[in-house]
Tab-separated table of C-alpha atoms in Angstrom:
chain	number	residue	atom	x	y	z
A	1	MET	CA	177.931	227.674	42.783
A	2	LEU	CA	179.952	225.832	45.403
A	3	THR	CA	180.662	228.170	48.263
A	4	PRO	CA	183.241	228.318	51.064
A	5	GLY	CA	182.606	228.245	54.795
A	6	THR	CA	180.011	225.789	56.020
A	7	LEU	CA	180.004	223.839	52.780
A	8	ASP	CA	183.780	223.435	52.719
A	9	LYS	CA	183.717	222.188	56.316
A	10	ALA	CA	181.044	219.642	55.421
A	11	PHE	CA	183.121	218.367	52.488
A	12	ALA	CA	186.229	218.162	54.665
A	13	ALA	CA	184.327	216.183	57.292
A	14	GLY	CA	182.847	213.863	54.667
A	15	ASP	CA	179.389	214.601	56.073
A	16	THR	CA	176.926	214.087	53.214
A	17	ALA	CA	173.884	215.323	55.140
A	18	ALA	CA	175.733	218.519	56.062
A	19	VAL	CA	176.873	218.980	52.447
A	20	ILE	CA	173.283	218.624	51.206
A	21	ALA	CA	171.916	220.927	53.929
A	22	ALA	CA	174.490	223.624	53.187
A	23	GLY	CA	173.793	223.405	49.471
A	24	LEU	CA	170.032	223.607	50.000
A	25	ALA	CA	170.474	226.628	52.235
A	26	GLU	CA	172.639	228.277	49.564
A	27	GLU	CA	169.839	227.654	47.052
A	28	LYS	CA	167.188	228.934	49.502
A	29	ALA	CA	165.261	225.682	49.147
A	30	ARG	CA	162.623	224.775	51.725
A	31	THR	CA	160.671	221.777	50.369
A	32	VAL	CA	162.857	218.770	49.543
A	33	LEU	CA	162.168	215.359	48.015
A	34	ASP	CA	164.544	212.619	49.207
A	35	ILE	CA	164.518	210.001	46.419
A	36	GLY	CA	165.677	206.645	47.740
A	37	ALA	CA	165.129	207.686	51.342
A	38	GLY	CA	165.620	204.223	52.836
A	39	SER	CA	164.792	204.236	56.529
A	40	GLY	CA	164.884	208.031	56.717
A	41	GLY	CA	168.335	208.971	57.991
A	42	LEU	CA	168.879	211.861	55.570
A	43	ALA	CA	165.271	213.001	55.889
A	44	ARG	CA	165.694	213.241	59.648
A	45	ALA	CA	168.905	215.257	59.345
A	46	LEU	CA	167.384	217.679	56.845
A	47	SER	CA	164.181	218.045	58.849
A	48	ASP	CA	166.240	218.827	61.933
A	49	GLY	CA	167.871	221.548	59.815
A	50	GLY	CA	164.522	223.200	59.113
A	51	PHE	CA	163.665	221.740	55.713
A	52	ALA	CA	160.247	220.286	54.882
A	53	VAL	CA	161.141	216.804	53.648
A	54	THR	CA	159.250	214.101	51.792
A	55	GLY	CA	161.008	210.759	51.444
A	56	ILE	CA	160.214	208.040	48.932
A	57	ASP	CA	161.669	204.546	48.486
A	58	PRO	CA	160.497	201.304	46.821
A	59	ASN	CA	161.473	199.277	49.913
A	60	ALA	CA	158.223	199.096	51.898
A	61	GLU	CA	159.920	197.762	55.031
A	62	ALA	CA	162.412	200.635	55.071
A	63	ILE	CA	159.645	203.194	54.653
A	64	GLU	CA	157.622	201.634	57.467
A	65	ARG	CA	160.685	201.894	59.726
A	66	ALA	CA	161.108	205.526	58.722
A	67	LYS	CA	157.466	206.272	59.535
A	68	ALA	CA	157.716	204.502	62.882
A	69	ASP	CA	160.996	206.111	63.933
A	70	PHE	CA	160.470	209.657	62.726
A	71	ARG	CA	157.301	211.700	62.336
A	72	GLY	CA	158.952	214.930	61.260
A	73	ALA	CA	158.793	214.092	57.540
A	74	ARG	CA	156.358	212.517	55.101
A	75	PHE	CA	157.292	209.119	53.672
A	76	ASP	CA	155.835	207.304	50.652
A	77	ILE	CA	156.494	203.987	48.925
A	78	GLY	CA	157.429	204.268	45.272
A	79	GLY	CA	160.148	204.138	42.645
A	80	ALA	CA	162.227	206.990	41.284
A	81	GLU	CA	161.098	206.308	37.725
A	82	ALA	CA	157.415	207.054	38.497
A	83	LEU	CA	157.172	209.644	41.269
A	84	PRO	CA	153.602	210.087	42.595
A	85	PHE	CA	153.894	213.856	42.961
A	86	ALA	CA	152.637	216.911	41.085
A	87	ASP	CA	154.786	218.896	38.685
A	88	ALA	CA	157.055	221.535	40.283
A	89	GLY	CA	155.969	220.566	43.787
A	90	PHE	CA	159.406	220.797	45.433
A	91	ASP	CA	162.188	223.345	45.671
A	92	ALA	CA	164.768	220.570	45.451
A	93	ALA	CA	165.243	216.835	45.016
A	94	VAL	CA	168.138	214.678	46.189
A	95	PHE	CA	169.479	211.246	45.274
A	96	VAL	CA	171.974	210.113	47.916
A	97	ASN	CA	173.603	206.785	47.008
A	98	SER	CA	170.350	205.860	45.282
A	99	LEU	CA	170.500	206.593	41.548
A	100	HIS	CA	172.675	203.523	40.937
A	101	HIS	CA	169.996	201.350	42.577
A	102	VAL	CA	167.511	202.364	39.876
A	103	PRO	CA	167.429	199.838	36.994
A	104	VAL	CA	169.891	201.071	34.367
A	105	GLU	CA	167.209	201.365	31.695
A	106	GLN	CA	165.161	203.579	34.049
A	107	MET	CA	167.905	205.955	35.248
A	108	ALA	CA	167.201	208.604	32.602
A	109	LYS	CA	163.510	208.452	33.435
A	110	ALA	CA	164.292	208.815	37.146
A	111	LEU	CA	166.265	211.996	36.490
A	112	GLY	CA	163.452	213.227	34.262
A	113	GLU	CA	160.943	212.589	37.033
A	114	ALA	CA	163.128	214.466	39.525
A	115	ALA	CA	163.249	217.412	37.123
A	116	ARG	CA	159.478	217.261	36.624
A	117	VAL	CA	158.602	217.436	40.320
A	118	THR	CA	161.188	220.149	41.054
A	119	ARG	CA	160.306	223.761	40.313
A	120	ARG	CA	162.000	225.694	37.520
A	121	GLY	CA	165.320	226.977	38.793
A	122	GLY	CA	165.212	224.395	41.571
A	123	THR	CA	168.119	222.214	42.639
A	124	ILE	CA	168.814	218.510	42.238
A	125	PHE	CA	171.702	216.913	44.115
A	126	VAL	CA	172.976	213.501	43.040
A	127	VAL	CA	175.520	211.851	45.348
A	128	GLU	CA	177.090	208.639	44.065
A	129	PRO	CA	179.969	206.451	45.289
A	130	LEU	CA	182.987	206.010	43.052
A	131	ALA	CA	184.000	202.465	42.111
A	132	GLU	CA	187.128	202.633	44.250
A	133	GLY	CA	188.269	202.869	47.852
A	134	PRO	CA	188.152	200.536	50.870
A	135	GLN	CA	184.371	200.315	51.260
A	136	HIS	CA	183.863	199.512	47.590
A	137	GLU	CA	186.554	196.830	47.797
A	138	VAL	CA	185.090	195.223	50.922
A	139	MET	CA	181.572	194.988	49.481
A	140	ARG	CA	182.695	193.803	46.025
A	141	PRO	CA	182.395	190.052	46.808
A	142	VAL	CA	178.720	190.661	47.595
A	143	GLU	CA	178.050	193.047	44.730
A	144	ASP	CA	180.476	194.689	42.337
A	145	GLU	CA	178.740	198.000	41.600
A	146	THR	CA	181.305	199.216	39.046
A	147	ALA	CA	178.974	198.861	36.054
A	148	VAL	CA	175.904	200.440	37.669
A	149	LEU	CA	177.954	203.305	39.107
A	150	ASP	CA	179.304	203.998	35.627
A	151	ALA	CA	175.759	203.868	34.236
A	152	ALA	CA	174.562	206.371	36.843
A	153	ALA	CA	177.384	208.773	35.954
A	154	ARG	CA	176.523	208.463	32.281
A	155	ALA	CA	172.848	209.086	33.013
A	156	VAL	CA	173.723	212.356	34.765
A	157	ALA	CA	176.014	213.373	31.879
A	158	ASP	CA	173.282	212.563	29.369
A	159	ALA	CA	170.729	214.620	31.328
A	160	VAL	CA	173.087	217.602	31.167
A	161	ARG	CA	173.902	217.101	27.468
A	162	SER	CA	170.202	216.941	26.618
A	163	GLN	CA	169.613	220.139	28.646
A	164	LEU	CA	167.161	218.382	30.942
A	165	LEU	CA	169.397	219.649	33.754
A	166	GLU	CA	172.144	222.244	34.100
A	167	LEU	CA	175.388	221.293	35.834
A	168	ARG	CA	176.486	223.866	38.386
A	169	GLY	CA	179.435	221.837	39.592
A	170	ASN	CA	180.638	218.511	40.932
A	171	VAL	CA	183.000	217.673	43.757
A	172	VAL	CA	184.645	214.448	44.906
A	173	TYR	CA	185.009	214.044	48.648
A	174	ARG	CA	185.705	211.191	51.055
A	175	ARG	CA	183.286	209.780	53.586
A	176	ASN	CA	184.757	207.920	56.532
A	177	GLN	CA	181.983	205.559	57.636
A	178	PRO	CA	182.337	204.017	61.120
A	179	TYR	CA	181.162	200.499	61.940
A	180	ALA	CA	181.222	198.621	65.222
A	181	ASP	CA	182.674	195.586	63.447
A	182	ALA	CA	182.498	193.561	60.252
A	183	GLU	CA	179.105	192.168	61.177
A	184	ALA	CA	177.663	195.683	61.435
A	185	PHE	CA	178.924	196.389	57.915
A	186	ILE	CA	177.421	193.146	56.626
A	187	GLN	CA	174.070	193.940	58.237
A	188	ARG	CA	174.075	197.355	56.564
A	189	LEU	CA	174.700	195.781	53.160
A	190	GLU	CA	171.637	193.608	53.619
A	191	ALA	CA	169.490	196.423	55.016
A	192	ILE	CA	170.178	198.537	51.920
A	193	ALA	CA	169.294	195.666	49.568
A	194	PRO	CA	167.520	192.685	51.197
A	195	SER	CA	167.898	190.775	47.919
A	196	ARG	CA	171.583	190.389	48.799
A	197	ALA	CA	170.817	188.042	51.717
A	198	ALA	CA	171.803	184.786	49.998
A	199	ILE	CA	175.067	186.067	48.517
A	200	ILE	CA	175.938	187.759	51.817
A	201	GLU	CA	175.619	184.445	53.626
A	202	GLU	CA	177.805	182.759	51.004
A	203	LYS	CA	180.485	185.480	51.098
A	204	ARG	CA	180.349	186.386	54.806
A	205	ASP	CA	183.817	185.062	55.677
A	206	GLU	CA	185.443	186.736	52.664
A	207	VAL	CA	183.808	190.079	53.469
A	208	ALA	CA	184.894	189.819	57.108
A	209	ARG	CA	188.478	189.100	55.999
A	210	LEU	CA	188.512	192.084	53.647
A	211	PHE	CA	186.966	194.277	56.321
A	212	ALA	CA	189.763	193.381	58.740
A	213	ALA	CA	192.366	194.164	56.080
A	214	ARG	CA	190.930	197.469	54.782
A	215	ALA	CA	189.252	199.104	57.784
A	216	THR	CA	191.194	201.641	59.810
A	217	THR	CA	190.594	202.593	63.449
A	218	ASP	CA	189.568	206.098	64.481
A	219	ALA	CA	190.400	207.947	67.694
A	220	SER	CA	187.403	206.465	69.485
A	221	GLY	CA	188.354	202.914	68.568
A	222	ARG	CA	185.677	202.439	65.917
A	223	LYS	CA	186.428	200.672	62.660
A	224	VAL	CA	186.204	202.967	59.620
A	225	LEU	CA	185.816	202.317	55.894
A	226	THR	CA	186.567	205.195	53.527
A	227	GLN	CA	184.439	205.729	50.433
A	228	PRO	CA	185.062	208.417	47.795
A	229	LEU	CA	181.815	210.078	46.679
A	230	ARG	CA	180.952	212.482	43.891
A	231	ILE	CA	178.207	215.076	44.315
A	232	TYR	CA	176.607	216.573	41.224
A	233	TRP	CA	175.051	220.004	41.834
A	234	LEU	CA	172.319	220.323	39.204
A	235	ARG	CA	169.613	222.844	38.400
A	236	VAL	CA	166.293	222.564	36.563
A	237	PRO	CA	166.428	225.080	33.703
A	238	VAL	CA	164.272	228.180	34.101
C-alpha cells in the first residue's frame, strides 16, 4: 500500500523517479524493467538507487544515446507489446509516461506483456499524465493527447477488471518540470517523438506564445510547466 515518509516526500516534490524508487523499495524489488525507457533518465536514477535495471524502447536513437551515456543498466530496442524477455524475469516493471505512446489497439497487450515478464506478486507502476494543466495545454497545438491518455486509463482499468492485474492504489500528484526556455521545451517534445518534427516547425510560434503565457518562474529563475500525473500501483496476482 502507499506509505508515508519517503514516499510522501517524493509525491510532494513531484519527483517521479523518487516515487518509483520508494515504491520499489517498499515492495522489496531488485530487478526492474523500464518500459519506454527513452534515453535512460529513469534507468539511471533507479540504478543509482541500487536497482538492477533493464530499459527497453522502440526508438533506436534514444536507446543508442542511453547506451552511450550510461553503462550502469542494460538497454534493448523493442516495443511494449512484444517484450523480448522470459516469463517472470523481473521483480517489477514500470511505464513512466509511456503507455499512452503504445498504439491504442496494443495497450492491453502491452500490459499483458508487462504482467508476463514480472514475477507473481511483483509490482507494475504505470505513470500517466492527465489531460489537463499547463504543460498539456502548451503542447496541445503539436499533439492533443487527450484521447490516447483516456485510452491508456481505460486499458489499466480493463486490466484490473479482467484480473490480469490487482490495483493497490492510485495517486494524482503534480510535477513541476523546469525548462531553460520555450525552445528547450520544443526540443524535448521532438526528442520524445521525432515524428512530431514537421508539426513542431509549423506550430513553433504558437507553442512559444503559450509557453510564455503558462510557464511560471521558480526561485532559481528557471521557467516551469506544471503537469498533473496519476500513478497506478499494480500487482501481478499470486
